[in-house]
PDB file of C-alpha atoms in Angstrom:
ATOM      1  CA  MET A  16       2.166 -39.595 -50.345  1.00 45.00           C
ATOM      2  CA  LYS A  17       5.287 -37.042 -50.562  1.00 54.00           C
ATOM      3  CA  ILE A  18       4.126 -33.285 -50.408  1.00 54.00           C
ATOM      4  CA  ASP A  19       6.243 -31.245 -52.253  1.00 60.00           C
ATOM      5  CA  ALA A  20       6.571 -28.202 -50.713  1.00 63.00           C
ATOM      6  CA  TYR A  21       8.007 -26.073 -52.905  1.00 67.00           C
ATOM      7  CA  LEU A  22       5.340 -27.351 -55.826  1.00 70.00           C
ATOM      8  CA  ILE A  23       3.342 -25.516 -52.910  1.00 72.00           C
ATOM      9  CA  SER A  24       5.326 -22.700 -52.953  1.00 73.00           C
ATOM     10  CA  LYS A  25       5.705 -22.068 -56.824  1.00 79.00           C
ATOM     11  CA  TYR A  26       2.812 -21.578 -56.741  1.00 81.00           C
ATOM     12  CA  ARG A  27       1.697 -20.122 -53.632  1.00 81.00           C
ATOM     13  CA  MET A  28       0.018 -16.722 -55.550  1.00 83.00           C
ATOM     14  CA  GLU A  29      -2.099 -18.568 -57.533  1.00 86.00           C
ATOM     15  CA  LEU A  30      -3.192 -20.442 -54.261  1.00 85.00           C
ATOM     16  CA  MET A  31      -3.937 -17.753 -52.667  1.00 84.00           C
ATOM     17  CA  GLY A  32      -5.894 -16.697 -55.114  1.00 85.00           C
ATOM     18  CA  LEU A  33      -8.368 -19.641 -55.652  1.00 83.00           C
ATOM     19  CA  ALA A  34      -8.472 -19.161 -51.839  1.00 83.00           C
ATOM     20  CA  THR A  35      -9.977 -15.514 -51.762  1.00 82.00           C
ATOM     21  CA  ILE A  36     -12.079 -17.092 -54.291  1.00 81.00           C
ATOM     22  CA  GLY A  37     -13.120 -19.549 -52.059  1.00 77.00           C
ATOM     23  CA  ILE A  38     -13.045 -16.863 -49.107  1.00 79.00           C
ATOM     24  CA  LEU A  39     -15.219 -14.449 -51.194  1.00 78.00           C
ATOM     25  CA  ILE A  40     -17.177 -17.354 -53.075  1.00 75.00           C
ATOM     26  CA  CYS A  41     -18.159 -19.261 -49.113  1.00 74.00           C
ATOM     27  CA  HIS A  42     -19.607 -15.565 -47.292  1.00 75.00           C
ATOM     28  CA  ALA A  43     -21.938 -14.329 -50.473  1.00 76.00           C
ATOM     29  CA  VAL A  44     -23.161 -17.628 -50.496  1.00 69.00           C
ATOM     30  CA  GLY A  45     -23.774 -17.022 -46.643  1.00 70.00           C
ATOM     31  CA  ASN A  46     -24.967 -13.424 -46.351  1.00 74.00           C
ATOM     32  CA  HIS A  47     -27.925 -15.058 -49.563  1.00 77.00           C
ATOM     33  CA  VAL A  48     -26.166 -14.639 -52.825  1.00 77.00           C
ATOM     34  CA  SER A  49     -27.671 -15.690 -55.342  1.00 80.00           C
ATOM     35  CA  LEU A  50     -25.675 -18.126 -56.446  1.00 75.00           C
ATOM     36  CA  PRO A  51     -25.122 -21.841 -59.592  1.00 80.00           C
ATOM     37  CA  GLU A  52     -26.181 -24.870 -57.388  1.00 78.00           C
ATOM     38  CA  PRO A  53     -22.678 -26.134 -58.620  1.00 77.00           C
ATOM     39  CA  ILE A  54     -20.639 -22.731 -56.742  1.00 72.00           C
ATOM     40  CA  ARG A  55     -22.759 -23.186 -54.030  1.00 70.00           C
ATOM     41  CA  ILE A  56     -22.682 -27.248 -53.189  1.00 71.00           C
ATOM     42  CA  LEU A  57     -18.446 -27.100 -54.331  1.00 70.00           C
ATOM     43  CA  PHE A  58     -18.672 -23.633 -51.104  1.00 66.00           C
ATOM     44  CA  CYS A  59     -20.767 -24.990 -48.773  1.00 63.00           C
ATOM     45  CA  PHE A  60     -17.052 -26.219 -46.731  1.00 59.00           C
ATOM     46  CA  GLY A  61     -17.096 -23.051 -45.848  1.00 58.00           C
ATOM     47  CA  GLN A  62     -13.788 -23.380 -44.227  1.00 63.00           C
ATOM     48  CA  THR A  63     -11.794 -24.192 -47.158  1.00 74.00           C
ATOM     49  CA  GLY A  64     -10.764 -21.277 -48.563  1.00 77.00           C
ATOM     50  CA  ASN A  65      -9.893 -19.699 -44.997  1.00 76.00           C
ATOM     51  CA  SER A  66      -7.750 -22.802 -44.207  1.00 77.00           C
ATOM     52  CA  LEU A  67      -5.996 -22.904 -47.757  1.00 81.00           C
ATOM     53  CA  PHE A  68      -4.647 -19.562 -46.750  1.00 80.00           C
ATOM     54  CA  MET A  69      -3.838 -20.005 -43.080  1.00 77.00           C
ATOM     55  CA  LEU A  70      -1.690 -23.054 -44.149  1.00 79.00           C
ATOM     56  CA  LEU A  71      -0.697 -20.537 -47.030  1.00 82.00           C
ATOM     57  CA  SER A  72       0.406 -17.999 -44.391  1.00 81.00           C
ATOM     58  CA  GLY A  73       2.367 -20.554 -42.621  1.00 79.00           C
ATOM     59  CA  PHE A  74       4.539 -21.872 -45.287  1.00 80.00           C
ATOM     60  CA  GLY A  75       5.221 -17.683 -45.903  1.00 82.00           C
ATOM     61  CA  LEU A  76       6.605 -17.254 -41.701  1.00 83.00           C
ATOM     62  CA  PHE A  77       8.611 -20.495 -42.866  1.00 80.00           C
ATOM     63  CA  TYR A  78       9.891 -19.291 -45.051  1.00 81.00           C
ATOM     64  CA  SER A  79      10.120 -15.755 -44.506  1.00 84.00           C
ATOM     65  CA  LEU A  80      11.688 -16.274 -40.606  1.00 85.00           C
ATOM     66  CA  GLN A  81      13.965 -19.411 -42.728  1.00 81.00           C
ATOM     67  CA  LYS A  82      15.338 -15.947 -44.863  1.00 83.00           C
ATOM     68  CA  HIS A  83      15.881 -13.470 -42.174  1.00 82.00           C
ATOM     69  CA  GLU A  84      18.220 -16.002 -40.634  1.00 80.00           C
ATOM     70  CA  THR A  85      20.704 -16.076 -43.720  1.00 81.00           C
ATOM     71  CA  SER A  86      20.037 -11.975 -43.427  1.00 82.00           C
ATOM     72  CA  SER A  87      21.839  -9.685 -41.729  1.00 79.00           C
ATOM     73  CA  SER A  88      18.885  -7.256 -40.604  1.00 81.00           C
ATOM     74  CA  SER A  89      17.041  -7.321 -36.676  1.00 84.00           C
ATOM     75  CA  ILE A  90      14.088  -8.983 -35.731  1.00 86.00           C
ATOM     76  CA  TRP A  91      12.214  -6.416 -35.493  1.00 90.00           C
ATOM     77  CA  ASN A  92      12.438  -5.143 -39.439  1.00 88.00           C
ATOM     78  CA  TRP A  93      11.024  -9.191 -40.046  1.00 88.00           C
ATOM     79  CA  TYR A  94       8.385  -7.912 -37.299  1.00 90.00           C
ATOM     80  CA  LYS A  95       8.042  -4.671 -39.224  1.00 90.00           C
ATOM     81  CA  LYS A  96       7.302  -5.710 -42.775  1.00 88.00           C
ATOM     82  CA  ARG A  97       5.662  -8.540 -41.423  1.00 87.00           C
ATOM     83  CA  PHE A  98       2.728  -6.492 -39.691  1.00 88.00           C
ATOM     84  CA  ALA A  99       2.390  -3.609 -41.423  1.00 90.00           C
ATOM     85  CA  ARG A 100       1.389  -5.020 -44.780  1.00 87.00           C
ATOM     86  CA  ILE A 101      -1.299  -6.846 -42.445  1.00 87.00           C
ATOM     87  CA  LEU A 102      -2.554  -3.742 -39.726  1.00 88.00           C
ATOM     88  CA  VAL A 103      -2.023  -1.077 -42.468  1.00 90.00           C
ATOM     89  CA  PRO A 104      -4.701  -2.222 -44.110  1.00 88.00           C
ATOM     90  CA  TYR A 105      -7.041  -3.332 -40.843  1.00 89.00           C
ATOM     91  CA  VAL A 106      -6.706   0.254 -40.246  1.00 90.00           C
ATOM     92  CA  LEU A 107      -7.686   1.348 -42.933  1.00 91.00           C
ATOM     93  CA  TRP A 108     -10.863  -0.346 -43.268  1.00 87.00           C
ATOM     94  CA  TYR A 109     -12.086   0.137 -40.077  1.00 86.00           C
ATOM     95  CA  THR A 110     -11.821   3.887 -41.315  1.00 89.00           C
ATOM     96  CA  VAL A 111     -15.077   3.472 -42.193  1.00 88.00           C
ATOM     97  CA  HIS A 112     -16.625   1.593 -39.324  1.00 85.00           C
ATOM     98  CA  LEU A 113     -14.922   4.833 -37.800  1.00 88.00           C
ATOM     99  CA  LEU A 114     -16.820   7.163 -39.946  1.00 89.00           C
ATOM    100  CA  ARG A 115     -19.988   5.209 -39.464  1.00 87.00           C
ATOM    101  CA  ALA A 116     -19.652   5.316 -35.921  1.00 86.00           C
ATOM    102  CA  TYR A 117     -18.786   8.689 -35.356  1.00 87.00           C
ATOM    103  CA  ASN A 118     -21.921   9.992 -37.101  1.00 87.00           C
ATOM    104  CA  THR A 119     -24.149   7.777 -35.114  1.00 86.00           C
ATOM    105  CA  PRO A 120     -24.931   9.079 -31.886  1.00 86.00           C
ATOM    106  CA  ASP A 121     -25.775   5.995 -29.968  1.00 89.00           C
ATOM    107  CA  THR A 122     -21.833   4.944 -30.503  1.00 85.00           C
ATOM    108  CA  ASP A 123     -20.390   3.085 -27.385  1.00 87.00           C
ATOM    109  CA  TRP A 124     -16.411   3.923 -27.958  1.00 87.00           C
ATOM    110  CA  LEU A 125     -15.353   1.837 -25.930  1.00 87.00           C
ATOM    111  CA  GLN A 126     -17.668  -1.607 -27.911  1.00 85.00           C
ATOM    112  CA  PHE A 127     -16.301   0.014 -31.419  1.00 85.00           C
ATOM    113  CA  LEU A 128     -12.249  -0.077 -29.622  1.00 87.00           C
ATOM    114  CA  TYR A 129     -12.839  -3.363 -27.688  1.00 86.00           C
ATOM    115  CA  GLY A 130     -13.557  -4.881 -31.524  1.00 84.00           C
ATOM    116  CA  PHE A 131     -10.741  -2.636 -32.673  1.00 87.00           C
ATOM    117  CA  SER A 132      -8.106  -4.427 -30.502  1.00 87.00           C
ATOM    118  CA  LEU A 133      -9.370  -7.234 -32.328  1.00 85.00           C
ATOM    119  CA  ILE A 134      -9.135  -8.591 -28.464  1.00 85.00           C
ATOM    120  CA  LYS A 135     -12.813  -9.499 -28.890  1.00 84.00           C
ATOM    121  CA  TYR A 136     -12.383 -12.279 -30.437  1.00 83.00           C
ATOM    122  CA  TRP A 137     -10.292 -14.420 -28.198  1.00 81.00           C
ATOM    123  CA  THR A 138     -12.948 -13.582 -25.315  1.00 82.00           C
ATOM    124  CA  HIS A 139     -16.220 -13.304 -26.950  1.00 79.00           C
ATOM    125  CA  GLY A 140     -16.649 -14.358 -30.517  1.00 76.00           C
ATOM    126  CA  GLY A 141     -17.278 -12.238 -33.963  1.00 73.00           C
ATOM    127  CA  GLY A 142     -14.965  -8.979 -35.201  1.00 73.00           C
ATOM    128  CA  ALA A 143     -11.793  -9.917 -37.753  1.00 77.00           C
ATOM    129  CA  TRP A 144     -11.286 -13.520 -36.772  1.00 79.00           C
ATOM    130  CA  PHE A 145      -8.566 -13.467 -39.070  1.00 79.00           C
ATOM    131  CA  LEU A 146      -6.437 -10.664 -38.204  1.00 84.00           C
ATOM    132  CA  SER A 147      -6.993 -12.065 -34.624  1.00 84.00           C
ATOM    133  CA  VAL A 148      -5.942 -15.121 -35.817  1.00 81.00           C
ATOM    134  CA  LEU A 149      -2.926 -13.494 -37.239  1.00 83.00           C
ATOM    135  CA  VAL A 150      -1.431 -11.339 -35.143  1.00 86.00           C
ATOM    136  CA  PRO A 151      -0.104 -14.469 -32.071  1.00 85.00           C
ATOM    137  CA  LEU A 152       0.374 -16.316 -35.254  1.00 84.00           C
ATOM    138  CA  TYR A 153       3.097 -13.458 -36.232  1.00 87.00           C
ATOM    139  CA  ALA A 154       4.330 -12.334 -33.158  1.00 88.00           C
ATOM    140  CA  LEU A 155       5.320 -15.800 -32.222  1.00 85.00           C
ATOM    141  CA  SER A 156       6.295 -17.013 -35.330  1.00 85.00           C
ATOM    142  CA  PRO A 157       9.832 -16.424 -35.095  1.00 87.00           C
ATOM    143  CA  VAL A 158       9.570 -18.136 -31.417  1.00 82.00           C
ATOM    144  CA  PHE A 159       8.351 -21.378 -33.385  1.00 79.00           C
ATOM    145  CA  PHE A 160      10.156 -20.959 -35.747  1.00 81.00           C
ATOM    146  CA  ARG A 161      13.240 -21.129 -33.204  1.00 77.00           C
ATOM    147  CA  PHE A 162      11.899 -23.812 -30.475  1.00 75.00           C
ATOM    148  CA  LEU A 163      10.637 -25.901 -33.159  1.00 72.00           C
ATOM    149  CA  SER A 164      14.330 -26.414 -35.044  1.00 72.00           C
ATOM    150  CA  PHE A 165      15.673 -26.327 -31.900  1.00 68.00           C
ATOM    151  CA  ARG A 166      19.015 -28.853 -32.222  1.00 69.00           C
ATOM    152  CA  GLY A 167      18.452 -29.857 -35.087  1.00 68.00           C
ATOM    153  CA  GLN A 168      15.203 -31.387 -33.607  1.00 70.00           C
ATOM    154  CA  SER A 169      11.615 -30.846 -35.516  1.00 65.00           C
ATOM    155  CA  CYS A 170      10.245 -34.226 -35.910  1.00 70.00           C
ATOM    156  CA  ARG A 171       9.970 -34.762 -32.231  1.00 69.00           C
ATOM    157  CA  ASN A 172      10.456 -31.207 -31.222  1.00 67.00           C
ATOM    158  CA  THR A 173       6.611 -29.915 -32.672  1.00 70.00           C
ATOM    159  CA  ILE A 174       4.925 -33.566 -31.506  1.00 72.00           C
ATOM    160  CA  VAL A 175       5.878 -31.984 -28.196  1.00 71.00           C
ATOM    161  CA  ALA A 176       4.640 -28.204 -28.691  1.00 69.00           C
ATOM    162  CA  LEU A 177       1.139 -29.902 -30.898  1.00 70.00           C
ATOM    163  CA  CYS A 178       0.133 -32.306 -27.085  1.00 69.00           C
ATOM    164  CA  PHE A 179       1.129 -30.046 -25.080  1.00 68.00           C
ATOM    165  CA  THR A 180      -1.462 -27.526 -26.766  1.00 65.00           C
ATOM    166  CA  THR A 181      -4.321 -30.257 -27.158  1.00 67.00           C
ATOM    167  CA  ILE A 182      -3.270 -31.344 -23.795  1.00 67.00           C
ATOM    168  CA  ALA A 183      -3.504 -27.962 -22.180  1.00 63.00           C
ATOM    169  CA  THR A 184      -7.179 -27.310 -24.427  1.00 57.00           C
ATOM    170  CA  CYS A 185      -8.431 -30.813 -23.440  1.00 62.00           C
ATOM    171  CA  LEU A 186      -7.989 -29.780 -19.597  1.00 60.00           C
ATOM    172  CA  HIS A 187      -9.191 -26.289 -19.841  1.00 55.00           C
ATOM    173  CA  ARG A 188     -12.996 -27.008 -21.332  1.00 57.00           C
ATOM    174  CA  ASP A 189     -14.848 -24.170 -20.223  1.00 61.00           C
ATOM    175  CA  CYS A 190     -12.348 -21.551 -21.160  1.00 62.00           C
ATOM    176  CA  TYR A 191     -13.718 -19.406 -23.681  1.00 63.00           C
ATOM    177  CA  THR A 192     -10.272 -18.300 -25.529  1.00 62.00           C
ATOM    178  CA  LEU A 193      -8.679 -21.818 -25.034  1.00 60.00           C
ATOM    179  CA  ASN A 194     -11.536 -23.517 -26.418  1.00 64.00           C
ATOM    180  CA  THR A 195     -11.032 -21.199 -30.165  1.00 66.00           C
ATOM    181  CA  ILE A 196      -7.505 -22.365 -30.379  1.00 63.00           C
ATOM    182  CA  TYR A 197      -8.505 -25.290 -30.051  1.00 60.00           C
ATOM    183  CA  SER A 198     -10.671 -24.774 -32.085  1.00 64.00           C
ATOM    184  CA  ILE A 199      -8.276 -22.646 -34.763  1.00 59.00           C
ATOM    185  CA  MET A 200      -6.037 -26.685 -34.754  1.00 56.00           C
TER     186      MET A 200
END
């Protein structure tokens, strides 16, 4: 079966909308919101919306890097555009938490900043996991893009990268960060 990547790209916004609805319903089910039984059953496999959203983000990164390669702008402009899209809403969202923490007398500010930094997910779990995954993905995307297209050997290079990450995670099963990476793959 051949998948036409153009169709995925063409309907990317619609698919992101479906993924967003799936994520919202998944979170609603997880927070015990009453929903009709068919919807509960449909979205009991909660990672479907998240996986679709990550897949579409990967397509978006690929196409934007491909477009960047033909433009004369610097890679820093590409980084600024990408990180502004995810970090500005995150900072605005976290401002609400900052106001709540400010009004709580026993706030542990080190833990608050630790959670805000997005590092907490990689060391102890929790926090904004989706952004904790997207930030390194965005940071490393140009490197992956160059590696995977190196000398026109994208298939071979992809297999090498997958083997390397799989072996690395299997060898270090006791490392929380590597286990987290393995679970995302």
